[in-house]
JSON list of C-alpha atoms in Angstrom, two decimals:
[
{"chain": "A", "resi": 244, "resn": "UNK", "atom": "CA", "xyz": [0.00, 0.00, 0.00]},
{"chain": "A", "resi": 245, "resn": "UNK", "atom": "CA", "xyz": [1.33, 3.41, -0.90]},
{"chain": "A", "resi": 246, "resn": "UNK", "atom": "CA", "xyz": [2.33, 5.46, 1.65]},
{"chain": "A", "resi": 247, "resn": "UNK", "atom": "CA", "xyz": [2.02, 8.94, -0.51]},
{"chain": "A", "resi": 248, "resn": "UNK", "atom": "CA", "xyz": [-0.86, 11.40, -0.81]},
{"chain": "A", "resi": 249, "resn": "UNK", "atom": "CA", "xyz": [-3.48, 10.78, -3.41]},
{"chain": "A", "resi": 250, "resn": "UNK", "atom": "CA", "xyz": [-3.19, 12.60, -6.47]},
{"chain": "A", "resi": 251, "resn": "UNK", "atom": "CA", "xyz": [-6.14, 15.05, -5.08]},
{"chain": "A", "resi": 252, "resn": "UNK", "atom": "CA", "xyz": [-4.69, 15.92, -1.94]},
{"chain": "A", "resi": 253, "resn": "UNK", "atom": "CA", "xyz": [-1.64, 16.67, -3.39]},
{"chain": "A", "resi": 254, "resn": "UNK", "atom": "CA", "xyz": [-2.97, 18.96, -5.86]},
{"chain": "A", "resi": 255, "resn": "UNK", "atom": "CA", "xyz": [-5.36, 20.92, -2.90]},
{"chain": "A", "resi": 256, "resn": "UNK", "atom": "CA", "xyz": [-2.09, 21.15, -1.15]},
{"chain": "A", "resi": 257, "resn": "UNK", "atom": "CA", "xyz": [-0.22, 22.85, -4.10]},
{"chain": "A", "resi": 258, "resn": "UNK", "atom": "CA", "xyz": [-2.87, 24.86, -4.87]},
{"chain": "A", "resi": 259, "resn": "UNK", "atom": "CA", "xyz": [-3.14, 26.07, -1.24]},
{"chain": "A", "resi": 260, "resn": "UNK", "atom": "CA", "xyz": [0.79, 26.92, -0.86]},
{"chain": "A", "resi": 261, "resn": "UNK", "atom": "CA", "xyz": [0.72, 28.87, -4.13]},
{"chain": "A", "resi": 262, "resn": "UNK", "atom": "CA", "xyz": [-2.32, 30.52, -3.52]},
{"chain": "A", "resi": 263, "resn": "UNK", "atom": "CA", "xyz": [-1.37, 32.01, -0.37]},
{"chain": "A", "resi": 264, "resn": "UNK", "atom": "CA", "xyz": [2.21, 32.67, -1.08]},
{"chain": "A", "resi": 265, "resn": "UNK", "atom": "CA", "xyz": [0.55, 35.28, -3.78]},
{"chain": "A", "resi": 266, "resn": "UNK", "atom": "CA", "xyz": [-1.95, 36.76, -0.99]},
{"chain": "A", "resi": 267, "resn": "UNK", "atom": "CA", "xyz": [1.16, 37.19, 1.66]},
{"chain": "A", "resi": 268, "resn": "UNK", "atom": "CA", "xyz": [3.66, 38.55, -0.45]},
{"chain": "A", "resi": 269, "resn": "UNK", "atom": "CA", "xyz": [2.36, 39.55, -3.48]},
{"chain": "A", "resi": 270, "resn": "UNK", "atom": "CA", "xyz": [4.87, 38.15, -5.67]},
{"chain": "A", "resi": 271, "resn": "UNK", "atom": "CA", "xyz": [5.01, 34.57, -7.49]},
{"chain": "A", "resi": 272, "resn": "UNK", "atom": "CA", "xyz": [6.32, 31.62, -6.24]},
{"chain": "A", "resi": 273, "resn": "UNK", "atom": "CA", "xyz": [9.56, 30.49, -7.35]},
{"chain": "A", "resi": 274, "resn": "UNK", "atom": "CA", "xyz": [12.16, 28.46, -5.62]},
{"chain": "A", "resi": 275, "resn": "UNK", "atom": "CA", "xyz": [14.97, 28.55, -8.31]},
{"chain": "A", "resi": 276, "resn": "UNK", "atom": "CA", "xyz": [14.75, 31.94, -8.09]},
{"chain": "A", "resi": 277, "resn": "UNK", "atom": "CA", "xyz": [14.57, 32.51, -4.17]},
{"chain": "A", "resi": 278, "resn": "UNK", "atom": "CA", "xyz": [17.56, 29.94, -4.37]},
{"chain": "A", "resi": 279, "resn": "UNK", "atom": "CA", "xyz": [19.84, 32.07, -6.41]},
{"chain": "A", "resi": 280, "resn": "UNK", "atom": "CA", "xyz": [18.88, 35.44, -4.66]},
{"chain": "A", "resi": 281, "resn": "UNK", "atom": "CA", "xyz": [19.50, 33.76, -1.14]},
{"chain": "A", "resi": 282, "resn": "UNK", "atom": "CA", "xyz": [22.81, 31.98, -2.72]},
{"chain": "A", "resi": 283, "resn": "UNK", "atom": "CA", "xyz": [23.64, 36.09, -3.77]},
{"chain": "A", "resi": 284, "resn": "UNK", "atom": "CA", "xyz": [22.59, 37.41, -0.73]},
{"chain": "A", "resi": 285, "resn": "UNK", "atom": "CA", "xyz": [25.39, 40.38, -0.29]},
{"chain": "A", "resi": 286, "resn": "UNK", "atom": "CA", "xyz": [24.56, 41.50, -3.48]},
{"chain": "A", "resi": 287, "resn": "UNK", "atom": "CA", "xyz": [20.83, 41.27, -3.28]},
{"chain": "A", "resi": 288, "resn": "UNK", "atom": "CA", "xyz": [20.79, 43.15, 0.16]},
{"chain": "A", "resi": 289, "resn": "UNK", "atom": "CA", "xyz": [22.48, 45.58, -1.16]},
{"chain": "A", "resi": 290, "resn": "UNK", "atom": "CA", "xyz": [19.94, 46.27, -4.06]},
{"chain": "A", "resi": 291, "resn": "UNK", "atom": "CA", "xyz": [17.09, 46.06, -1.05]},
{"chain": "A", "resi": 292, "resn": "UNK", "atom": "CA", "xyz": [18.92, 48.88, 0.83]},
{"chain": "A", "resi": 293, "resn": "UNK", "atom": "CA", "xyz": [19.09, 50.82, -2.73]},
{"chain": "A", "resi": 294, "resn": "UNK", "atom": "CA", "xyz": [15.45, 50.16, -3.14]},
{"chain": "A", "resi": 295, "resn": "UNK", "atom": "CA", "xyz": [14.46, 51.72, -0.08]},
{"chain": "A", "resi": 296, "resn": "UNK", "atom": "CA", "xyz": [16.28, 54.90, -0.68]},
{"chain": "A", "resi": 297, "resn": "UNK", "atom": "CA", "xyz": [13.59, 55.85, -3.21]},
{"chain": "A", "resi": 298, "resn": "UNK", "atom": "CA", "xyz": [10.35, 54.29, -1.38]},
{"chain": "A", "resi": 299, "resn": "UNK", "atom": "CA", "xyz": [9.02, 57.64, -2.36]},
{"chain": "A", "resi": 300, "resn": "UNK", "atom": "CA", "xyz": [8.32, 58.42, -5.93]},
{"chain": "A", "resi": 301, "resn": "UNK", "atom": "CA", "xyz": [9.33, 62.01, -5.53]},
{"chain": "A", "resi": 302, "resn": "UNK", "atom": "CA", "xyz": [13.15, 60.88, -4.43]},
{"chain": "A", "resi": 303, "resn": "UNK", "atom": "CA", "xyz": [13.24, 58.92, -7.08]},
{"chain": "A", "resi": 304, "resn": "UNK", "atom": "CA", "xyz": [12.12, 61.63, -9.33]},
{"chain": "A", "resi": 305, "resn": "UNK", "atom": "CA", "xyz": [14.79, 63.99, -7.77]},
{"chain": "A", "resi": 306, "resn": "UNK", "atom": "CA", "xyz": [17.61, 61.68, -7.96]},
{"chain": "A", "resi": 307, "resn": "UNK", "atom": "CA", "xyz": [16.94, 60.46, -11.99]},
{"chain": "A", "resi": 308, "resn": "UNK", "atom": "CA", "xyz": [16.83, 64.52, -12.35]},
{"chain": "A", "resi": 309, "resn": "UNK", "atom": "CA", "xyz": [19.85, 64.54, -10.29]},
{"chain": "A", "resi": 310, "resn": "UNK", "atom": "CA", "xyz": [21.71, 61.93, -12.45]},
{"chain": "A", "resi": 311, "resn": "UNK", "atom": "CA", "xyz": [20.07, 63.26, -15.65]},
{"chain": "A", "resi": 312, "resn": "UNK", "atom": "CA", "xyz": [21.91, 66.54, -15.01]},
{"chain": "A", "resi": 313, "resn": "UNK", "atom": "CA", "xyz": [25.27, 65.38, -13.84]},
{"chain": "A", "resi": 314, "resn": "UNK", "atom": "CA", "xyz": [25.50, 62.91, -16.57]},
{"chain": "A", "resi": 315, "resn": "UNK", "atom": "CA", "xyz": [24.68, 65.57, -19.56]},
{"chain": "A", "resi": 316, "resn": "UNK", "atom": "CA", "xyz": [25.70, 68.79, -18.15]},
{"chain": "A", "resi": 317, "resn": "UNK", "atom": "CA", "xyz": [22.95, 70.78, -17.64]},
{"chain": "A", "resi": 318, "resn": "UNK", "atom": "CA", "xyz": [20.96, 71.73, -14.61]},
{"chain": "A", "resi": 319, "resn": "UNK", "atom": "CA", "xyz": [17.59, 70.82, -13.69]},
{"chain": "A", "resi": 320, "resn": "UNK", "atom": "CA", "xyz": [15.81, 73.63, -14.37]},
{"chain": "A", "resi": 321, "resn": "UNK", "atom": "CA", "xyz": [13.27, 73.88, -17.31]},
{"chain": "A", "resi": 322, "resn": "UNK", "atom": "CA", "xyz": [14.89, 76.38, -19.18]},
{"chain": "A", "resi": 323, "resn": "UNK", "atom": "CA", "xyz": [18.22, 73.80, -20.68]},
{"chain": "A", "resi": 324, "resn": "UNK", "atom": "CA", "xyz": [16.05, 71.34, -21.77]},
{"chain": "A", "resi": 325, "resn": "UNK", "atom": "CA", "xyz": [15.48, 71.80, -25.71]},
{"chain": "A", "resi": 326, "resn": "UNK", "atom": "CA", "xyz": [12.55, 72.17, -27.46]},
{"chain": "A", "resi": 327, "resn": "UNK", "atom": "CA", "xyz": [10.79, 69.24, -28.83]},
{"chain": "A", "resi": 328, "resn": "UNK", "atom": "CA", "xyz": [9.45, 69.12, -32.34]},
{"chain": "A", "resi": 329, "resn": "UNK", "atom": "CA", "xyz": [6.63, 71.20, -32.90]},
{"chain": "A", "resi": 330, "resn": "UNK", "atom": "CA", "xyz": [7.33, 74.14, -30.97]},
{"chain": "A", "resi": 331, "resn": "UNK", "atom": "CA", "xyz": [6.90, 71.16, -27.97]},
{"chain": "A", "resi": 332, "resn": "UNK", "atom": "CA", "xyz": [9.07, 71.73, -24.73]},
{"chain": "A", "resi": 333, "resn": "UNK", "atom": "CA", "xyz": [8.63, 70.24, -21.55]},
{"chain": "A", "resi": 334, "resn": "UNK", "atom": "CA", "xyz": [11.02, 70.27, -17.98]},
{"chain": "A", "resi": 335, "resn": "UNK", "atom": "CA", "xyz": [13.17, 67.39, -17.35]},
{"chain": "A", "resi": 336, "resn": "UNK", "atom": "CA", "xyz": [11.23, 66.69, -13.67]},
{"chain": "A", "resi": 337, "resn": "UNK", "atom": "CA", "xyz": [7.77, 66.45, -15.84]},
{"chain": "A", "resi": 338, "resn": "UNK", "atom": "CA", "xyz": [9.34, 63.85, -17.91]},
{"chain": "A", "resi": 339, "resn": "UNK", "atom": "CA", "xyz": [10.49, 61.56, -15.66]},
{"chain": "A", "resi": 340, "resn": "UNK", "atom": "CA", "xyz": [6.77, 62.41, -13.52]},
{"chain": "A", "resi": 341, "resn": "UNK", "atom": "CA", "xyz": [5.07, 61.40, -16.39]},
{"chain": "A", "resi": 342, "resn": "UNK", "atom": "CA", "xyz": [7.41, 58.04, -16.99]},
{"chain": "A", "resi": 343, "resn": "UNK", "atom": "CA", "xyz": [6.70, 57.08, -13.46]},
{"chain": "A", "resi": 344, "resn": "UNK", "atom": "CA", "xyz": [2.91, 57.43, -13.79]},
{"chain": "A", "resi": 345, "resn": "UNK", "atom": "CA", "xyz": [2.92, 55.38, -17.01]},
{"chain": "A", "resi": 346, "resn": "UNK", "atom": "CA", "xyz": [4.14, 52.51, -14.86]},
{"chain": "A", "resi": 347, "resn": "UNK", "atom": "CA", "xyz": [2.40, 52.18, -11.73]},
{"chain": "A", "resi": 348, "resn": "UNK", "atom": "CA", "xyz": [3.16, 48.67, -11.41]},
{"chain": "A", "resi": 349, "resn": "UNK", "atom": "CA", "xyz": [6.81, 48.66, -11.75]},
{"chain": "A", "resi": 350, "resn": "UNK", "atom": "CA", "xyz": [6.98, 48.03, -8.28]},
{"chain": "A", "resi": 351, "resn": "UNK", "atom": "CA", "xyz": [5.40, 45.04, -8.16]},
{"chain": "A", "resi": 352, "resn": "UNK", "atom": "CA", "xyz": [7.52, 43.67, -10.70]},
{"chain": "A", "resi": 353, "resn": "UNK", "atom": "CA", "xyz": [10.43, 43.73, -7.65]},
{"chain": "A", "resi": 354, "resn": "UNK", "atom": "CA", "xyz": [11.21, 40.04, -6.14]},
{"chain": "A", "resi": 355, "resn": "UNK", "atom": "CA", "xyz": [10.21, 39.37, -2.40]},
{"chain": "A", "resi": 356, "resn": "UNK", "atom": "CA", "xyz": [12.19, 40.18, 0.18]},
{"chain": "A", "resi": 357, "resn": "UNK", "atom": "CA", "xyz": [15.32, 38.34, 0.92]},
{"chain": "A", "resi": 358, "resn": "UNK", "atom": "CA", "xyz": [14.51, 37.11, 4.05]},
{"chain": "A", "resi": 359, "resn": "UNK", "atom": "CA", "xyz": [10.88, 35.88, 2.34]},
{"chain": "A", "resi": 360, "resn": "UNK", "atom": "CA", "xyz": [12.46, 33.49, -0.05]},
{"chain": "A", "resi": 361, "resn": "UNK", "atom": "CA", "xyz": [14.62, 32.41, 2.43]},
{"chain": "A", "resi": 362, "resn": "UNK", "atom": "CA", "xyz": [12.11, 31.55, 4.54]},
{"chain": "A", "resi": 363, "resn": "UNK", "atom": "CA", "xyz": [10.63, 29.59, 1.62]},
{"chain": "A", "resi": 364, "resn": "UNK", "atom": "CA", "xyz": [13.49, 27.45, 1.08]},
{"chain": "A", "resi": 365, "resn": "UNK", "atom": "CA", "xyz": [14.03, 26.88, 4.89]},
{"chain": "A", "resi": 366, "resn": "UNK", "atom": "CA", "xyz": [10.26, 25.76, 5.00]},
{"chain": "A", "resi": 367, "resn": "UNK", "atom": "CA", "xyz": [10.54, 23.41, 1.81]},
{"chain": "A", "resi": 368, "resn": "UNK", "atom": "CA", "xyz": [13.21, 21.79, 3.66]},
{"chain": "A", "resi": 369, "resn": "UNK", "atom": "CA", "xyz": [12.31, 21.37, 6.70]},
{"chain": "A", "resi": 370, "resn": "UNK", "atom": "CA", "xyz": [8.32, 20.57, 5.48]},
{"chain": "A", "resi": 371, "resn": "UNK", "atom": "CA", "xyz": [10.13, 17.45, 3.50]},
{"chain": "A", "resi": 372, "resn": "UNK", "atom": "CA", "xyz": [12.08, 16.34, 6.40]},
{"chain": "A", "resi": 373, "resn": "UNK", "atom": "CA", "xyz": [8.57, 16.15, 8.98]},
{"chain": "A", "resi": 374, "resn": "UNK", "atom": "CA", "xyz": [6.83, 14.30, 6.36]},
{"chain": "A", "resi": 375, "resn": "UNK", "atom": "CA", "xyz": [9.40, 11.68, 6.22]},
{"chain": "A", "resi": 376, "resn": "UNK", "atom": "CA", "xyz": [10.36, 11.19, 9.59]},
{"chain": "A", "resi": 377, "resn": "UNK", "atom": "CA", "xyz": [6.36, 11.09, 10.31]},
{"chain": "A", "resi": 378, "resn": "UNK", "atom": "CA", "xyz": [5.25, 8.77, 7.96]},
{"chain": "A", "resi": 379, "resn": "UNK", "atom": "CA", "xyz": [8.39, 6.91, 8.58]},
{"chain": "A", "resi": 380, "resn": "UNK", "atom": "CA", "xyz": [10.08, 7.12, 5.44]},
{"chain": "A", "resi": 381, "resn": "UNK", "atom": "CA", "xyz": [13.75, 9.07, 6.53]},
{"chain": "A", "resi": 382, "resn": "UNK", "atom": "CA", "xyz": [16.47, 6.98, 5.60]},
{"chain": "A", "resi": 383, "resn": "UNK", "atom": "CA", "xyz": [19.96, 8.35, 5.01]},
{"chain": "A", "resi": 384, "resn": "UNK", "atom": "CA", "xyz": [21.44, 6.66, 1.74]},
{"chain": "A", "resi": 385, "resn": "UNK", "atom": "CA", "xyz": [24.37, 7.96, -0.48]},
{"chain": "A", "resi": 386, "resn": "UNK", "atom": "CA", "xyz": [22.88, 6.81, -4.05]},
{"chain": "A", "resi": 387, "resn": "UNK", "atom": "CA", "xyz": [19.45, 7.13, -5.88]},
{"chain": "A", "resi": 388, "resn": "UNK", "atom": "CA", "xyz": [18.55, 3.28, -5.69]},
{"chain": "A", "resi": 389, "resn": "UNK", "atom": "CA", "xyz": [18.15, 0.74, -7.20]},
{"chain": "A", "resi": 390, "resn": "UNK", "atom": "CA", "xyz": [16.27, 1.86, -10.11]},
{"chain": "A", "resi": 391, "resn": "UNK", "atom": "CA", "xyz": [18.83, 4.32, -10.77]},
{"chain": "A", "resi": 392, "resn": "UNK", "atom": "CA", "xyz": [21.56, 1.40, -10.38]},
{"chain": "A", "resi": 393, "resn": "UNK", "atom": "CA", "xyz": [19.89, -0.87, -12.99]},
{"chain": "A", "resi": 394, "resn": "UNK", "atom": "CA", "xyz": [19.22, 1.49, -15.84]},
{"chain": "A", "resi": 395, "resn": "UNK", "atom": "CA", "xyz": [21.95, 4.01, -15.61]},
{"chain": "A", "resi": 396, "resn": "UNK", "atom": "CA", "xyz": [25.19, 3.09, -13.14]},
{"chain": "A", "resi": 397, "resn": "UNK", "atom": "CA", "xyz": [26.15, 1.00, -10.10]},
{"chain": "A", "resi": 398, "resn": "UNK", "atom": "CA", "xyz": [29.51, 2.77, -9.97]},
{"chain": "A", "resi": 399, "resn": "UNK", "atom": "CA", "xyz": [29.64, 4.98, -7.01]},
{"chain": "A", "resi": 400, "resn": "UNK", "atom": "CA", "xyz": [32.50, 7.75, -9.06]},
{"chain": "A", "resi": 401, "resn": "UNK", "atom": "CA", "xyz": [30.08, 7.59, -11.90]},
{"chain": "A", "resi": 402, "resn": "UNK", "atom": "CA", "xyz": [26.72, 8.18, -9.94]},
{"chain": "A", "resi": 403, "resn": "UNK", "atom": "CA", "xyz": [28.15, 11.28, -8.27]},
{"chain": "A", "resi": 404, "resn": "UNK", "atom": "CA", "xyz": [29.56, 12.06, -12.27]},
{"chain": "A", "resi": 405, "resn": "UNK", "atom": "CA", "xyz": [25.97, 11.79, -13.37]},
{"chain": "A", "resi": 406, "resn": "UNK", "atom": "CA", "xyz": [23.97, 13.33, -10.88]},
{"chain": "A", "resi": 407, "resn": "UNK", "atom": "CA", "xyz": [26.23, 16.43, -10.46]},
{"chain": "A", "resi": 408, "resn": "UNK", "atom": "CA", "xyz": [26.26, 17.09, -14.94]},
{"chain": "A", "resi": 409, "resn": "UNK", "atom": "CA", "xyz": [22.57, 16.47, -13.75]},
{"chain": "A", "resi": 410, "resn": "UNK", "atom": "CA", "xyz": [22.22, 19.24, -11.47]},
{"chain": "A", "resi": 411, "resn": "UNK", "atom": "CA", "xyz": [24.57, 21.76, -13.66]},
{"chain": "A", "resi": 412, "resn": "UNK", "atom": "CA", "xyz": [21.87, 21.29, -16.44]},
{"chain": "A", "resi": 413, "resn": "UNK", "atom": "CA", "xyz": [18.62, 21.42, -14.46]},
{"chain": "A", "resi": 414, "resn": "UNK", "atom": "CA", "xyz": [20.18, 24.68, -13.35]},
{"chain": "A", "resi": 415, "resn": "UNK", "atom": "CA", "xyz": [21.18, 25.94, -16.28]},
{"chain": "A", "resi": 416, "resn": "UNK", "atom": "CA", "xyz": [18.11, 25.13, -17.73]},
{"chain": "A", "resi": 417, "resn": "UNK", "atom": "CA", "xyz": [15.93, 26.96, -14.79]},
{"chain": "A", "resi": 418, "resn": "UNK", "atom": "CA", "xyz": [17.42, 30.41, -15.39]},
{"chain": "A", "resi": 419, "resn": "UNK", "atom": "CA", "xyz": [17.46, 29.49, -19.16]},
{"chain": "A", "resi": 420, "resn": "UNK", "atom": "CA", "xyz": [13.55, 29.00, -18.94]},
{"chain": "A", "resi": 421, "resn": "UNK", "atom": "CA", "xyz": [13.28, 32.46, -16.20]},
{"chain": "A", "resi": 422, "resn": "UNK", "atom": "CA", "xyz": [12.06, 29.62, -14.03]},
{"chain": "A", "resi": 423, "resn": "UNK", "atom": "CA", "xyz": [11.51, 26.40, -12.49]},
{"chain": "A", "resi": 424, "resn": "UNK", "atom": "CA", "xyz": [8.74, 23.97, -12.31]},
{"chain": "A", "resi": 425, "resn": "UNK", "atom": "CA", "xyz": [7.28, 25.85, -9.34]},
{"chain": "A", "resi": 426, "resn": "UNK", "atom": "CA", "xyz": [7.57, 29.00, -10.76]},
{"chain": "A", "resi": 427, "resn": "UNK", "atom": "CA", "xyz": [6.28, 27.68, -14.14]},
{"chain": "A", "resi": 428, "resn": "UNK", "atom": "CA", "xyz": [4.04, 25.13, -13.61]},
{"chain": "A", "resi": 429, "resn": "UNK", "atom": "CA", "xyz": [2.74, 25.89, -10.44]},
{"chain": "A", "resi": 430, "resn": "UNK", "atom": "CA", "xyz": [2.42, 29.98, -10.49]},
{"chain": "A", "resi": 431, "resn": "UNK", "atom": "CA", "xyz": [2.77, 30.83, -14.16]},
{"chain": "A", "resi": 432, "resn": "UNK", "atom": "CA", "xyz": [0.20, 28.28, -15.29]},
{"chain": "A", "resi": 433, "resn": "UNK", "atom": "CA", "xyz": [-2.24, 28.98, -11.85]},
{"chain": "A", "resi": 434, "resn": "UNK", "atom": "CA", "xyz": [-2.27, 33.26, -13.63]},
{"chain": "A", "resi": 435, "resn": "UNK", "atom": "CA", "xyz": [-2.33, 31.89, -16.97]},
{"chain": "A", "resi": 436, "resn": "UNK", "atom": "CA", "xyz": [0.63, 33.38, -18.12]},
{"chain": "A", "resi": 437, "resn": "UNK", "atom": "CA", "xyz": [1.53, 31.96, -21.71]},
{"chain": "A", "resi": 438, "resn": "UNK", "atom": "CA", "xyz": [5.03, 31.71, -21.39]},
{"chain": "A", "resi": 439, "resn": "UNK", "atom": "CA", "xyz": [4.71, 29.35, -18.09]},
{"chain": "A", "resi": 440, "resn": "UNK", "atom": "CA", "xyz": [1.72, 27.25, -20.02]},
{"chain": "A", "resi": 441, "resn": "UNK", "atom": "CA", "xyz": [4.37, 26.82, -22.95]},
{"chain": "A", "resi": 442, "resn": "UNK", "atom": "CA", "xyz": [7.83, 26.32, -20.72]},
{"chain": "A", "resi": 443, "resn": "UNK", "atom": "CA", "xyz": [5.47, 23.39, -18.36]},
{"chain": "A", "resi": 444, "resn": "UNK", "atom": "CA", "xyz": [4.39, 21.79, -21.57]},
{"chain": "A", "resi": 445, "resn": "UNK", "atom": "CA", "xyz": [7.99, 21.53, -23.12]},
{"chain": "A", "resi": 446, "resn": "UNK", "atom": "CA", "xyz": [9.55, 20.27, -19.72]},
{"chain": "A", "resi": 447, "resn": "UNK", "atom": "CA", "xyz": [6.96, 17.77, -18.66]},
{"chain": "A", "resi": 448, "resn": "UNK", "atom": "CA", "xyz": [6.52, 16.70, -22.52]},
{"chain": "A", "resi": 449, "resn": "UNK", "atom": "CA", "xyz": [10.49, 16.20, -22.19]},
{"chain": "A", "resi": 450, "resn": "UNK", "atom": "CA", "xyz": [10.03, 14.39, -18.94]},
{"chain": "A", "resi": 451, "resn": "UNK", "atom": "CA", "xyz": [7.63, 12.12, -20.54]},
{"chain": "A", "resi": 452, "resn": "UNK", "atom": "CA", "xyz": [9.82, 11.09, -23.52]},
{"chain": "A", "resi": 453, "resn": "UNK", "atom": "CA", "xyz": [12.75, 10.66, -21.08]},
{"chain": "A", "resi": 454, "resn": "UNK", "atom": "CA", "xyz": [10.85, 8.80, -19.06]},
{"chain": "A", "resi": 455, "resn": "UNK", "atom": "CA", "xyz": [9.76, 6.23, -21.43]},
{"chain": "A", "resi": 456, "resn": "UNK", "atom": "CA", "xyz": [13.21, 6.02, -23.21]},
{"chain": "A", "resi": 457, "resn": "UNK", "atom": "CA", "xyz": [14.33, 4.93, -19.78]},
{"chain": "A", "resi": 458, "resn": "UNK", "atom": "CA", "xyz": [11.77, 2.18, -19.18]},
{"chain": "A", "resi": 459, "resn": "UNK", "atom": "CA", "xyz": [10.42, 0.80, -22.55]},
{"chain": "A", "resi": 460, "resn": "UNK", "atom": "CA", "xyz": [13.55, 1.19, -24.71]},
{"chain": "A", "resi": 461, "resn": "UNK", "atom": "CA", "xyz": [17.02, 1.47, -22.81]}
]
């Protein structure tokens, strides 16, 4: 007797954690990602600290004048910025207001916060590790089995070959895609986003194939 969710469960369970990871943080879920931002974490804090040196759209309107000005040579006042085509001028600071309001949402577009998606990863492990030791399937091993022995290598040098090519690829693959099958499949697909609905179908359709080139033909 299986000793793993049914395939319902499971799914309500998903559905549940992506659900209200949205509500809470209002980002999507996404582990590759959180993995590389926590693996980065000087750099990212850094860009946090930025960020909240312009929580106010004004400052951030004052220092892309600021910048503007330094970077070209002229001041910030209305009278060195040249005329537009037809007999059009407008100051510098009403330009950049006016690019600001175009894009309201540009601040949800900014990851969670660092600690967040560490938090994530710190609950996906630990979440894994209380459902095995509870239903009483923990076990320490160094290989993947004996599946993995019988159809792809017994050798212990090899295994640890394989499965770390393995794991450069997946990850290679991940930021290739802009995401993983969490952040794809799980979030992408739940908002209907076209570009998850297409990167699920070529990974899982890839999976498949693999899958039975491993079992029916190798």
């Amino acid at each position: 007797m299986s000793t793993y969710w049914p395939w319902w469960a499971g799914a309500i369970g998903l559905a549940l954690v992506t659900i209200n990871h949205t509500l809470i943080t209002d980002r999507s879920l996404g582990v590759s990602s959180a993995w590389d931002r926590v693996l980065h974490w000087r750099r990212e804090r850094h860009l946090e600290q930025m960020d909240e040196e312009f929580t106010e759209d004004q400052a951030l309107v004052e220092a892309l004048a600021a910048a503007t000005a330094e970077h070209f040579g002229t001041g910030t006042g209305a009278s060195t910025v040249t005329q537009a085509p037809y007999e059009k001028s407008q100051p510098l600071e009403a330009d950049i207001e006016a690019a600001a309001d175009d894009s309201p949402a540009a601040t949800n577009r900014r990851p969670a916060p660092l600690v967040t998606q560490a938090a994530l990863l710190i609950s996906v492990f630990l979440g894994g590790l209380i459902a095995a030791v509870t239903s009483g399937r923990f076990h320490l091993r160094y290989d993947m089995g004996p599946g993995f022995r019988d159809l792809v290598t017994a050798n212990p040098t090899a295994m640890t070959a394989v499965l770390f090519v393995g794991g450069v690829l997946v990850g290679f693959g991940t930021r290739l895609a802009g995401g993983c099958s969490s952040g794809h499949g799980l979030s992408g697909c739940g908002r209907l986003r076209p570009v998850s609905l297409v990167a699920t179908a070529v990974f899982f359709g890839t999976a498949v194939v693999v899958s039975f080139l491993l079992w029916k033909v190798i």
